[in-house]
PDB file of C-alpha atoms in Angstrom:
ATOM      1  CA  MET A   1      -2.365 -57.711   3.084  1.00 49.00           C
ATOM      2  CA  THR A   2      -5.115 -55.775   4.606  1.00 44.00           C
ATOM      3  CA  ALA A   3      -4.582 -52.541   6.413  1.00 39.00           C
ATOM      4  CA  CYS A   4      -5.905 -53.924   9.664  1.00 44.00           C
ATOM      5  CA  ALA A   5      -2.319 -54.195  10.855  1.00 40.00           C
ATOM      6  CA  VAL A   6      -1.115 -51.206   8.940  1.00 37.00           C
ATOM      7  CA  ASN A   7      -1.666 -48.497  11.485  1.00 39.00           C
ATOM      8  CA  PRO A   8       0.294 -49.008  14.920  1.00 38.00           C
ATOM      9  CA  HIS A   9      -2.565 -47.587  16.697  1.00 39.00           C
ATOM     10  CA  PHE A  10      -4.749 -50.290  15.445  1.00 42.00           C
ATOM     11  CA  CYS A  11      -2.042 -52.802  16.182  1.00 49.00           C
ATOM     12  CA  ALA A  12      -2.014 -51.369  19.956  1.00 42.00           C
ATOM     13  CA  ARG A  13      -5.691 -51.755  20.047  1.00 45.00           C
ATOM     14  CA  LEU A  14      -5.902 -55.416  18.789  1.00 42.00           C
ATOM     15  CA  SER A  15      -2.764 -56.706  20.113  1.00 41.00           C
ATOM     16  CA  MET A  16      -0.498 -59.130  18.150  1.00 40.00           C
ATOM     17  CA  GLY A  17      -2.813 -62.096  19.077  1.00 39.00           C
ATOM     18  CA  ARG A  18      -5.944 -60.362  17.806  1.00 41.00           C
ATOM     19  CA  LEU A  19      -4.193 -59.326  14.682  1.00 42.00           C
ATOM     20  CA  ILE A  20      -3.085 -62.827  13.938  1.00 39.00           C
ATOM     21  CA  GLY A  21      -6.360 -64.239  14.686  1.00 41.00           C
ATOM     22  CA  ALA A  22      -8.172 -61.806  12.434  1.00 42.00           C
ATOM     23  CA  LEU A  23      -6.326 -63.070   9.566  1.00 43.00           C
ATOM     24  CA  LEU A  24      -6.301 -66.821  10.461  1.00 42.00           C
ATOM     25  CA  LEU A  25     -10.099 -66.718  11.008  1.00 42.00           C
ATOM     26  CA  PRO A  26     -11.075 -66.641   7.389  1.00 42.00           C
ATOM     27  CA  LEU A  27      -9.249 -69.936   7.031  1.00 41.00           C
ATOM     28  CA  LEU A  28     -11.328 -71.438   9.571  1.00 40.00           C
ATOM     29  CA  LEU A  29     -14.602 -69.754   8.190  1.00 41.00           C
ATOM     30  CA  LEU A  30     -13.748 -71.657   4.997  1.00 40.00           C
ATOM     31  CA  GLY A  31     -13.681 -74.989   6.798  1.00 37.00           C
ATOM     32  CA  GLY A  32     -17.200 -74.243   8.121  1.00 36.00           C
ATOM     33  CA  CYS A  33     -16.900 -72.511  11.297  1.00 39.00           C
ATOM     34  CA  ALA A  34     -19.495 -70.015  12.437  1.00 40.00           C
ATOM     35  CA  SER A  35     -19.899 -66.721  10.534  1.00 43.00           C
ATOM     36  CA  LEU A  36     -22.582 -64.130   9.985  1.00 47.00           C
ATOM     37  CA  PRO A  37     -25.910 -64.849   7.897  1.00 49.00           C
ATOM     38  CA  ASP A  38     -26.050 -63.045   4.398  1.00 52.00           C
ATOM     39  CA  GLU A  39     -28.899 -60.657   5.834  1.00 51.00           C
ATOM     40  CA  GLY A  40     -26.643 -59.795   8.885  1.00 50.00           C
ATOM     41  CA  ARG A  41     -23.575 -58.993   6.522  1.00 55.00           C
ATOM     42  CA  THR A  42     -25.508 -56.609   4.612  1.00 63.00           C
ATOM     43  CA  ARG A  43     -27.124 -54.998   7.574  1.00 76.00           C
ATOM     44  CA  ASN A  44     -23.772 -54.450   9.314  1.00 88.00           C
ATOM     45  CA  ASP A  45     -22.103 -52.864   6.214  1.00 94.00           C
ATOM     46  CA  PRO A  46     -24.558 -50.230   4.882  1.00 95.00           C
ATOM     47  CA  TRP A  47     -21.442 -48.057   3.812  1.00 95.00           C
ATOM     48  CA  GLU A  48     -19.707 -50.855   1.825  1.00 95.00           C
ATOM     49  CA  THR A  49     -18.980 -48.447  -1.251  1.00 95.00           C
ATOM     50  CA  TYR A  50     -17.083 -46.182   0.977  1.00 96.00           C
ATOM     51  CA  ASN A  51     -15.413 -48.935   2.963  1.00 97.00           C
ATOM     52  CA  ARG A  52     -14.209 -50.679  -0.111  1.00 97.00           C
ATOM     53  CA  GLN A  53     -12.579 -47.413  -1.443  1.00 97.00           C
ATOM     54  CA  VAL A  54     -10.850 -47.020   1.927  1.00 97.00           C
ATOM     55  CA  PHE A  55      -9.891 -50.763   2.052  1.00 97.00           C
ATOM     56  CA  GLU A  56      -8.183 -50.280  -1.441  1.00 96.00           C
ATOM     57  CA  PHE A  57      -6.166 -47.368  -0.198  1.00 97.00           C
ATOM     58  CA  ASN A  58      -4.910 -49.169   2.794  1.00 96.00           C
ATOM     59  CA  GLU A  59      -3.899 -52.078   0.791  1.00 95.00           C
ATOM     60  CA  VAL A  60      -1.873 -49.760  -1.437  1.00 96.00           C
ATOM     61  CA  VAL A  61      -0.250 -48.073   1.573  1.00 96.00           C
ATOM     62  CA  ASP A  62       0.659 -51.573   2.780  1.00 95.00           C
ATOM     63  CA  LYS A  63       2.023 -52.693  -0.465  1.00 94.00           C
ATOM     64  CA  VAL A  64       4.137 -49.823  -1.111  1.00 96.00           C
ATOM     65  CA  ALA A  65       5.377 -48.918   2.435  1.00 95.00           C
ATOM     66  CA  VAL A  66       4.391 -51.082   5.208  1.00 94.00           C
ATOM     67  CA  LYS A  67       5.155 -54.595   4.016  1.00 94.00           C
ATOM     68  CA  PRO A  68       8.626 -53.764   2.489  1.00 96.00           C
ATOM     69  CA  ALA A  69       9.676 -52.048   5.811  1.00 96.00           C
ATOM     70  CA  ALA A  70       8.540 -55.214   7.554  1.00 96.00           C
ATOM     71  CA  GLN A  71      10.483 -57.411   5.234  1.00 95.00           C
ATOM     72  CA  ALA A  72      13.629 -55.426   5.695  1.00 96.00           C
ATOM     73  CA  TYR A  73      13.186 -55.464   9.560  1.00 96.00           C
ATOM     74  CA  GLN A  74      12.807 -59.176   9.461  1.00 96.00           C
ATOM     75  CA  ALA A  75      16.046 -59.684   7.392  1.00 96.00           C
ATOM     76  CA  VAL A  76      18.243 -57.194   9.339  1.00 96.00           C
ATOM     77  CA  VAL A  77      17.170 -57.641  13.080  1.00 96.00           C
ATOM     78  CA  PRO A  78      18.045 -60.771  14.683  1.00 96.00           C
ATOM     79  CA  SER A  79      15.300 -63.133  15.724  1.00 95.00           C
ATOM     80  CA  LEU A  80      16.181 -62.918  19.386  1.00 96.00           C
ATOM     81  CA  VAL A  81      15.933 -59.167  19.383  1.00 96.00           C
ATOM     82  CA  ARG A  82      12.596 -59.257  17.449  1.00 96.00           C
ATOM     83  CA  LYS A  83      11.207 -61.886  19.933  1.00 96.00           C
ATOM     84  CA  GLY A  84      12.099 -59.395  22.828  1.00 96.00           C
ATOM     85  CA  VAL A  85      10.433 -56.431  21.191  1.00 96.00           C
ATOM     86  CA  HIS A  86       7.304 -58.598  20.475  1.00 96.00           C
ATOM     87  CA  ASN A  87       7.232 -59.731  24.064  1.00 96.00           C
ATOM     88  CA  PHE A  88       7.438 -56.135  25.237  1.00 95.00           C
ATOM     89  CA  PHE A  89       4.491 -54.878  23.309  1.00 94.00           C
ATOM     90  CA  SER A  90       2.468 -57.831  24.193  1.00 94.00           C
ATOM     91  CA  ASN A  91       3.330 -57.196  28.057  1.00 95.00           C
ATOM     92  CA  ILE A  92       1.840 -53.852  27.545  1.00 92.00           C
ATOM     93  CA  SER A  93      -1.129 -55.173  26.041  1.00 92.00           C
ATOM     94  CA  ASP A  94      -1.661 -57.478  28.738  1.00 95.00           C
ATOM     95  CA  GLY A  95      -1.968 -54.913  31.356  1.00 94.00           C
ATOM     96  CA  TRP A  96      -4.670 -53.244  29.209  1.00 94.00           C
ATOM     97  CA  THR A  97      -6.437 -56.353  29.247  1.00 95.00           C
ATOM     98  CA  SER A  98      -6.398 -56.782  32.982  1.00 96.00           C
ATOM     99  CA  ALA A  99      -7.823 -53.290  33.407  1.00 95.00           C
ATOM    100  CA  ASN A 100     -10.820 -54.071  30.841  1.00 96.00           C
ATOM    101  CA  LEU A 101     -11.398 -57.400  32.660  1.00 96.00           C
ATOM    102  CA  LEU A 102     -11.765 -55.313  35.894  1.00 96.00           C
ATOM    103  CA  LEU A 103     -14.489 -53.109  34.001  1.00 96.00           C
ATOM    104  CA  GLN A 104     -16.195 -56.277  33.007  1.00 96.00           C
ATOM    105  CA  LEU A 105     -16.467 -57.511  36.564  1.00 95.00           C
ATOM    106  CA  LYS A 106     -14.238 -60.468  35.883  1.00 95.00           C
ATOM    107  CA  PRO A 107     -12.081 -60.474  38.910  1.00 95.00           C
ATOM    108  CA  ARG A 108     -10.350 -63.902  38.464  1.00 95.00           C
ATOM    109  CA  PRO A 109      -9.119 -63.387  34.866  1.00 95.00           C
ATOM    110  CA  ALA A 110      -8.257 -59.823  35.740  1.00 96.00           C
ATOM    111  CA  LEU A 111      -6.076 -60.871  38.405  1.00 96.00           C
ATOM    112  CA  GLU A 112      -4.487 -63.519  36.525  1.00 95.00           C
ATOM    113  CA  MET A 113      -3.562 -61.188  33.518  1.00 96.00           C
ATOM    114  CA  GLY A 114      -2.398 -58.721  36.169  1.00 96.00           C
ATOM    115  CA  MET A 115      -0.102 -61.211  37.798  1.00 96.00           C
ATOM    116  CA  ARG A 116       1.255 -62.153  34.305  1.00 97.00           C
ATOM    117  CA  THR A 117       1.964 -58.447  33.366  1.00 96.00           C
ATOM    118  CA  LEU A 118       3.823 -58.035  36.803  1.00 96.00           C
ATOM    119  CA  VAL A 119       5.781 -61.106  36.589  1.00 97.00           C
ATOM    120  CA  ASN A 120       7.023 -60.411  33.007  1.00 97.00           C
ATOM    121  CA  THR A 121       7.573 -56.567  34.036  1.00 96.00           C
ATOM    122  CA  PHE A 122       9.837 -57.289  37.076  1.00 95.00           C
ATOM    123  CA  PHE A 123      11.221 -60.682  36.151  1.00 96.00           C
ATOM    124  CA  GLY A 124      11.368 -60.721  32.493  1.00 95.00           C
ATOM    125  CA  ILE A 125      13.332 -57.645  31.894  1.00 94.00           C
ATOM    126  CA  GLY A 126      10.689 -55.103  31.498  1.00 93.00           C
ATOM    127  CA  GLY A 127       8.584 -57.492  29.522  1.00 94.00           C
ATOM    128  CA  THR A 128      11.169 -58.635  27.063  1.00 95.00           C
ATOM    129  CA  MET A 129      10.944 -62.091  28.016  1.00 95.00           C
ATOM    130  CA  ASP A 130       7.779 -64.115  28.849  1.00 95.00           C
ATOM    131  CA  VAL A 131       8.846 -65.788  31.958  1.00 95.00           C
ATOM    132  CA  ALA A 132       5.074 -65.959  33.096  1.00 95.00           C
ATOM    133  CA  ASP A 133       4.296 -68.352  30.527  1.00 93.00           C
ATOM    134  CA  GLU A 134       6.627 -70.737  31.825  1.00 90.00           C
ATOM    135  CA  MET A 135       5.221 -70.296  35.322  1.00 92.00           C
ATOM    136  CA  GLY A 136       1.819 -71.247  34.061  1.00 90.00           C
ATOM    137  CA  LEU A 137       0.495 -67.862  33.761  1.00 92.00           C
ATOM    138  CA  GLU A 138      -0.551 -68.045  30.040  1.00 92.00           C
ATOM    139  CA  ARG A 139      -2.341 -65.194  28.117  1.00 92.00           C
ATOM    140  CA  SER A 140      -5.992 -66.637  28.219  1.00 88.00           C
ATOM    141  CA  THR A 141      -7.551 -63.626  26.596  1.00 90.00           C
ATOM    142  CA  VAL A 142      -6.925 -60.251  25.003  1.00 91.00           C
ATOM    143  CA  GLU A 143      -9.453 -57.518  25.671  1.00 94.00           C
ATOM    144  CA  ASP A 144      -9.843 -53.914  24.635  1.00 94.00           C
ATOM    145  CA  PHE A 145     -12.317 -51.009  25.517  1.00 95.00           C
ATOM    146  CA  GLY A 146     -14.428 -51.772  22.476  1.00 95.00           C
ATOM    147  CA  GLN A 147     -15.262 -55.160  23.767  1.00 95.00           C
ATOM    148  CA  THR A 148     -15.863 -53.779  27.273  1.00 95.00           C
ATOM    149  CA  LEU A 149     -18.573 -51.381  25.577  1.00 95.00           C
ATOM    150  CA  GLY A 150     -19.904 -54.650  23.831  1.00 95.00           C
ATOM    151  CA  TYR A 151     -19.921 -56.758  26.895  1.00 94.00           C
ATOM    152  CA  TRP A 152     -22.037 -54.138  28.640  1.00 95.00           C
ATOM    153  CA  GLY A 153     -24.695 -54.120  25.683  1.00 92.00           C
ATOM    154  CA  LEU A 154     -23.523 -51.437  23.477  1.00 93.00           C
ATOM    155  CA  ARG A 155     -24.370 -52.503  19.809  1.00 92.00           C
ATOM    156  CA  SER A 156     -21.558 -52.762  17.257  1.00 92.00           C
ATOM    157  CA  GLY A 157     -23.077 -50.497  14.726  1.00 93.00           C
ATOM    158  CA  PRO A 158     -22.413 -50.442  11.189  1.00 95.00           C
ATOM    159  CA  TYR A 159     -19.001 -51.967   9.721  1.00 97.00           C
ATOM    160  CA  LEU A 160     -16.429 -49.185   9.125  1.00 96.00           C
ATOM    161  CA  VAL A 161     -12.872 -49.224   7.660  1.00 96.00           C
ATOM    162  CA  LEU A 162     -10.856 -46.582   8.931  1.00 94.00           C
ATOM    163  CA  PRO A 163      -7.923 -44.983   6.696  1.00 94.00           C
ATOM    164  CA  PHE A 164      -4.491 -46.268   7.896  1.00 88.00           C
ATOM    165  CA  ILE A 165      -6.305 -48.207  10.761  1.00 89.00           C
ATOM    166  CA  GLY A 166      -8.484 -50.860   8.940  1.00 93.00           C
ATOM    167  CA  PRO A 167     -11.415 -52.799  10.092  1.00 95.00           C
ATOM    168  CA  SER A 168     -13.699 -51.419  12.960  1.00 95.00           C
ATOM    169  CA  THR A 169     -17.123 -50.568  13.935  1.00 96.00           C
ATOM    170  CA  LEU A 170     -18.752 -47.444  15.240  1.00 94.00           C
ATOM    171  CA  ARG A 171     -18.658 -48.962  18.840  1.00 95.00           C
ATOM    172  CA  ASP A 172     -14.805 -50.064  18.387  1.00 95.00           C
ATOM    173  CA  THR A 173     -14.089 -46.670  17.035  1.00 94.00           C
ATOM    174  CA  ALA A 174     -15.461 -44.943  20.003  1.00 91.00           C
ATOM    175  CA  GLY A 175     -13.065 -47.092  22.131  1.00 91.00           C
ATOM    176  CA  LEU A 176     -10.157 -46.094  20.305  1.00 88.00           C
ATOM    177  CA  ALA A 177      -9.050 -42.969  22.263  1.00 81.00           C
ATOM    178  CA  LEU A 178      -8.531 -45.065  25.514  1.00 84.00           C
ATOM    179  CA  ASP A 179      -6.937 -48.005  23.676  1.00 86.00           C
ATOM    180  CA  PHE A 180      -4.389 -45.571  21.824  1.00 80.00           C
ATOM    181  CA  LYS A 181      -3.412 -43.989  25.373  1.00 77.00           C
ATOM    182  CA  ASP A 182      -3.317 -47.076  27.596  1.00 71.00           C
ATOM    183  CA  SER A 183      -2.389 -50.168  25.363  1.00 68.00           C
ATOM    184  CA  GLY A 184       0.300 -48.843  23.098  1.00 72.00           C
ATOM    185  CA  ALA A 185       3.509 -46.955  22.978  1.00 77.00           C
ATOM    186  CA  SER A 186       1.591 -44.048  24.469  1.00 78.00           C
ATOM    187  CA  ALA A 187       1.309 -45.912  27.902  1.00 78.00           C
ATOM    188  CA  VAL A 188       5.084 -46.113  28.253  1.00 84.00           C
ATOM    189  CA  TRP A 189       6.593 -42.954  26.165  1.00 87.00           C
ATOM    190  CA  HIS A 190       5.345 -39.564  26.495  1.00 83.00           C
ATOM    191  CA  GLU A 191       8.039 -37.588  24.646  1.00 88.00           C
ATOM    192  CA  VAL A 192       6.725 -37.325  21.019  1.00 88.00           C
ATOM    193  CA  ARG A 193       9.921 -38.269  19.479  1.00 91.00           C
ATOM    194  CA  ASP A 194      10.259 -41.402  21.493  1.00 89.00           C
ATOM    195  CA  ARG A 195       6.431 -42.274  21.054  1.00 89.00           C
ATOM    196  CA  ASN A 196       6.712 -42.034  17.386  1.00 90.00           C
ATOM    197  CA  ALA A 197       9.921 -44.170  17.327  1.00 91.00           C
ATOM    198  CA  ALA A 198       8.176 -46.793  19.564  1.00 91.00           C
ATOM    199  CA  THR A 199       5.074 -46.838  17.550  1.00 89.00           C
ATOM    200  CA  LEU A 200       6.932 -47.322  14.376  1.00 92.00           C
ATOM    201  CA  LEU A 201       8.661 -50.437  16.019  1.00 93.00           C
ATOM    202  CA  GLN A 202       5.449 -51.732  17.245  1.00 91.00           C
ATOM    203  CA  LEU A 203       4.150 -51.325  13.552  1.00 90.00           C
ATOM    204  CA  LEU A 204       7.127 -53.385  12.222  1.00 93.00           C
ATOM    205  CA  ASP A 205       6.766 -56.107  14.754  1.00 94.00           C
ATOM    206  CA  ALA A 206       2.986 -56.494  14.115  1.00 92.00           C
ATOM    207  CA  ARG A 207       3.590 -56.614  10.309  1.00 92.00           C
ATOM    208  CA  VAL A 208       6.239 -59.095  10.666  1.00 94.00           C
ATOM    209  CA  GLN A 209       3.940 -61.474  12.654  1.00 91.00           C
ATOM    210  CA  LEU A 210       1.402 -61.328   9.666  1.00 90.00           C
ATOM    211  CA  LEU A 211       3.795 -62.026   6.627  1.00 89.00           C
ATOM    212  CA  ASN A 212       3.004 -65.538   6.342  1.00 85.00           C
ATOM    213  CA  ALA A 213      -0.820 -65.224   7.102  1.00 83.00           C
ATOM    214  CA  SER A 214      -1.224 -62.465   4.419  1.00 84.00           C
ATOM    215  CA  ARG A 215       0.628 -64.472   1.751  1.00 84.00           C
ATOM    216  CA  VAL A 216      -1.973 -67.305   2.465  1.00 84.00           C
ATOM    217  CA  LEU A 217      -4.890 -64.996   2.396  1.00 84.00           C
ATOM    218  CA  ASP A 218      -3.727 -63.349  -0.886  1.00 82.00           C
ATOM    219  CA  GLU A 219      -3.742 -66.875  -2.311  1.00 83.00           C
ATOM    220  CA  ILE A 220      -7.208 -68.187  -1.271  1.00 81.00           C
ATOM    221  CA  ALA A 221      -9.374 -65.025  -1.131  1.00 77.00           C
ATOM    222  CA  LEU A 222     -11.667 -64.237  -4.093  1.00 85.00           C
ATOM    223  CA  ASP A 223     -12.834 -61.200  -2.495  1.00 91.00           C
ATOM    224  CA  LYS A 224     -10.351 -60.359   0.307  1.00 92.00           C
ATOM    225  CA  TYR A 225     -12.706 -57.433   1.475  1.00 95.00           C
ATOM    226  CA  LEU A 226     -15.705 -59.687   2.353  1.00 94.00           C
ATOM    227  CA  LEU A 227     -13.557 -62.378   3.689  1.00 91.00           C
ATOM    228  CA  LEU A 228     -11.754 -59.855   6.279  1.00 93.00           C
ATOM    229  CA  ARG A 229     -14.974 -58.158   7.038  1.00 95.00           C
ATOM    230  CA  ASP A 230     -16.890 -61.393   7.895  1.00 94.00           C
ATOM    231  CA  ALA A 231     -13.887 -62.563   9.833  1.00 93.00           C
ATOM    232  CA  TYR A 232     -13.519 -59.186  11.753  1.00 95.00           C
ATOM    233  CA  LEU A 233     -17.313 -59.045  12.908  1.00 95.00           C
ATOM    234  CA  ALA A 234     -17.463 -62.789  13.754  1.00 94.00           C
ATOM    235  CA  ARG A 235     -14.198 -62.760  15.692  1.00 94.00           C
ATOM    236  CA  ARG A 236     -14.998 -59.475  17.602  1.00 94.00           C
ATOM    237  CA  ARG A 237     -18.589 -60.963  18.616  1.00 93.00           C
ATOM    238  CA  SER A 238     -16.995 -64.282  19.675  1.00 93.00           C
ATOM    239  CA  LEU A 239     -14.483 -62.283  21.847  1.00 93.00           C
ATOM    240  CA  ILE A 240     -17.375 -60.154  23.530  1.00 93.00           C
ATOM    241  CA  TYR A 241     -19.183 -63.354  24.491  1.00 92.00           C
ATOM    242  CA  ASP A 242     -16.038 -65.180  25.421  1.00 89.00           C
ATOM    243  CA  GLY A 243     -16.174 -67.634  22.465  1.00 87.00           C
ATOM    244  CA  ASP A 244     -19.915 -68.579  23.054  1.00 87.00           C
ATOM    245  CA  PRO A 245     -22.035 -65.936  21.220  1.00 88.00           C
ATOM    246  CA  PRO A 246     -25.745 -66.564  21.001  1.00 86.00           C
ATOM    247  CA  GLU A 247     -27.093 -67.753  17.693  1.00 80.00           C
ATOM    248  CA  ASP A 248     -29.501 -64.883  17.347  1.00 73.00           C
ATOM    249  CA  GLU A 249     -27.573 -61.569  16.668  1.00 69.00           C
ATOM    250  CA  ALA A 250     -30.125 -59.613  18.665  1.00 64.00           C
ATOM    251  CA  GLY A 251     -29.347 -61.886  21.751  1.00 64.00           C
ATOM    252  CA  PRO A 252     -28.911 -60.524  25.424  1.00 72.00           C
ATOM    253  CA  ALA A 253     -25.913 -58.671  26.081  1.00 75.00           C
ATOM    254  CA  ALA A 254     -22.834 -60.636  27.486  1.00 76.00           C
ATOM    255  CA  PHE A 255     -22.992 -59.081  30.954  1.00 75.00           C
ATOM    256  CA  LYS A 256     -26.512 -60.865  31.689  1.00 70.00           C
ATOM    257  CA  SER A 257     -24.640 -64.022  31.982  1.00 69.00           C
ATOM    258  CA  LEU A 258     -23.612 -62.652  35.603  1.00 67.00           C
ATOM    259  CA  ILE A 259     -27.189 -62.250  36.600  1.00 66.00           C
ATOM    260  CA  LYS A 260     -28.657 -65.337  38.167  1.00 57.00           C
ATOM    261  CA  PRO A 261     -32.415 -65.673  38.344  1.00 54.00           C
ATOM    262  CA  ASP A 262     -33.865 -65.257  41.761  1.00 54.00           C
ATOM    263  CA  SER A 263     -35.563 -68.395  43.144  1.00 44.00           C
ATOM    264  CA  GLN A 264     -39.141 -67.545  43.799  1.00 45.00           C
ATOM    265  CA  PRO A 265     -41.242 -69.518  46.335  1.00 46.00           C
ATOM    266  CA  ASP A 266     -43.966 -71.786  45.036  1.00 49.00           C
ATOM    267  CA  ALA A 267     -47.032 -69.390  44.578  1.00 47.00           C
ATOM    268  CA  LYS A 268     -50.178 -70.344  45.946  1.00 52.00           C
ATOM    269  CA  PRO A 269     -53.367 -70.565  43.920  1.00 51.00           C
ATOM    270  CA  ILE A 270     -55.534 -67.589  44.402  1.00 54.00           C
ATOM    271  CA  SER A 271     -59.172 -68.349  44.991  1.00 56.00           C
ATOM    272  CA  PRO A 272     -61.649 -66.437  42.961  1.00 56.00           C
ATOM    273  CA  PRO A 273     -63.599 -63.814  45.038  1.00 57.00           C
ATOM    274  CA  SER A 274     -66.935 -65.014  46.795  1.00 56.00           C
ATOM    275  CA  THR A 275     -70.076 -63.846  45.073  1.00 57.00           C
ATOM    276  CA  GLN A 276     -72.128 -64.614  48.291  1.00 56.00           C
ATOM    277  CA  GLN A 277     -74.066 -61.628  49.586  1.00 58.00           C
ATOM    278  CA  PRO A 278     -73.891 -61.018  53.302  1.00 57.00           C
ATOM    279  CA  GLY A 279     -76.915 -62.797  55.229  1.00 59.00           C
ATOM    280  CA  SER A 280     -77.559 -65.232  52.410  1.00 58.00           C
ATOM    281  CA  PRO A 281     -77.591 -68.866  53.087  1.00 58.00           C
ATOM    282  CA  PRO A 282     -74.457 -70.901  52.122  1.00 57.00           C
ATOM    283  CA  PRO A 283     -74.613 -72.302  48.595  1.00 57.00           C
ATOM    284  CA  THR A 284     -75.805 -75.892  48.297  1.00 56.00           C
ATOM    285  CA  GLN A 285     -73.664 -78.782  46.865  1.00 55.00           C
ATOM    286  CA  PRO A 286     -74.769 -80.392  43.702  1.00 55.00           C
ATOM    287  CA  GLY A 287     -77.195 -83.238  44.545  1.00 55.00           C
ATOM    288  CA  SER A 288     -77.975 -82.069  48.144  1.00 53.00           C
ATOM    289  CA  LYS A 289     -81.469 -81.026  49.301  1.00 55.00           C
ATOM    290  CA  PRO A 290     -82.446 -77.534  50.489  1.00 55.00           C
ATOM    291  CA  GLY A 291     -82.133 -77.161  54.088  1.00 56.00           C
ATOM    292  CA  SER A 292     -79.749 -79.959  54.725  1.00 55.00           C
ATOM    293  CA  PRO A 293     -76.719 -79.282  56.728  1.00 57.00           C
ATOM    294  CA  PRO A 294     -73.464 -78.523  54.740  1.00 55.00           C
ATOM    295  CA  PRO A 295     -71.146 -81.332  53.992  1.00 56.00           C
ATOM    296  CA  THR A 296     -68.402 -82.011  56.471  1.00 56.00           C
ATOM    297  CA  GLN A 297     -64.763 -82.028  55.568  1.00 55.00           C
ATOM    298  CA  PRO A 298     -62.692 -85.187  56.277  1.00 56.00           C
ATOM    299  CA  GLY A 299     -61.353 -85.159  59.764  1.00 55.00           C
ATOM    300  CA  SER A 300     -63.846 -82.540  61.174  1.00 53.00           C
ATOM    301  CA  PRO A 301     -66.257 -83.315  63.931  1.00 56.00           C
ATOM    302  CA  PRO A 302     -69.852 -84.263  62.971  1.00 56.00           C
ATOM    303  CA  ALA A 303     -72.165 -81.343  62.896  1.00 54.00           C
ATOM    304  CA  ALA A 304     -74.527 -81.260  66.049  1.00 55.00           C
ATOM    305  CA  LYS A 305     -78.030 -82.581  65.615  1.00 54.00           C
ATOM    306  CA  PRO A 306     -80.904 -79.820  66.205  1.00 53.00           C
ATOM    307  CA  ALA A 307     -82.598 -80.048  69.593  1.00 53.00           C
ATOM    308  CA  SER A 308     -85.905 -81.723  69.520  1.00 50.00           C
ATOM    309  CA  GLN A 309     -88.975 -79.703  70.281  1.00 46.00           C
TER     310      GLN A 309
END
């Protein structure tokens, strides 16, 4: 199991849906779904040696401490209680998603996610019940501040594996501070003791959601580091472009889809400047004799004949 779900802050930033998707996406990539070209993988991971060392460290932490604790939590806590815990933290993530959608100038989905959060908070017993889903207010997307930065054109930068946190990039790491503060236990609990206890509970819930997916991943992955790296980068790019990323990795920023090209009026052809000197006779048409009157345009009155002497 990768450490992408080990750290509670990382769980808060990605939310349960993104964590599960980050592990399930490798299965789709094996089936032929979009991924990054070989050149892009190398360019996006210039610190692979360091990243692999941190990845192995995170794997050990998960194997020794986090995964056994999650298995014990699953065995002891009733499923109904675990479901309520999962809904509660997902509801906090929905509120942060709504805020990021507003920052991305997407008012309609922002309003929908905001309504979902309010409905579950007031009618779902503080978010422990997902009554909004039954009302048709489904969770359509999950957003964080790293996605918002990417939406407005900030490139991801090199791939980076953080100790205790897992897969990230320089851009996503820059957005961690706000994600930690506004999308996890810190958004509800401010006392250190309460926040730490809630963060531990959130970690256990996130790791329980990934028990089955991590087992499948361990069975199929020849190189788990490469598989998870490519899955993470491809999924993050897909999320920034709302599931429709351009084929060119250096394509336009996602926000440019909001800009519609202005309709320009039909331009009139510009005539070349006249080379006729002032006072000189008008140029003769091909085939006409010097001194003959200029040809008349269709529809114009005939030229007057010169008076006889």
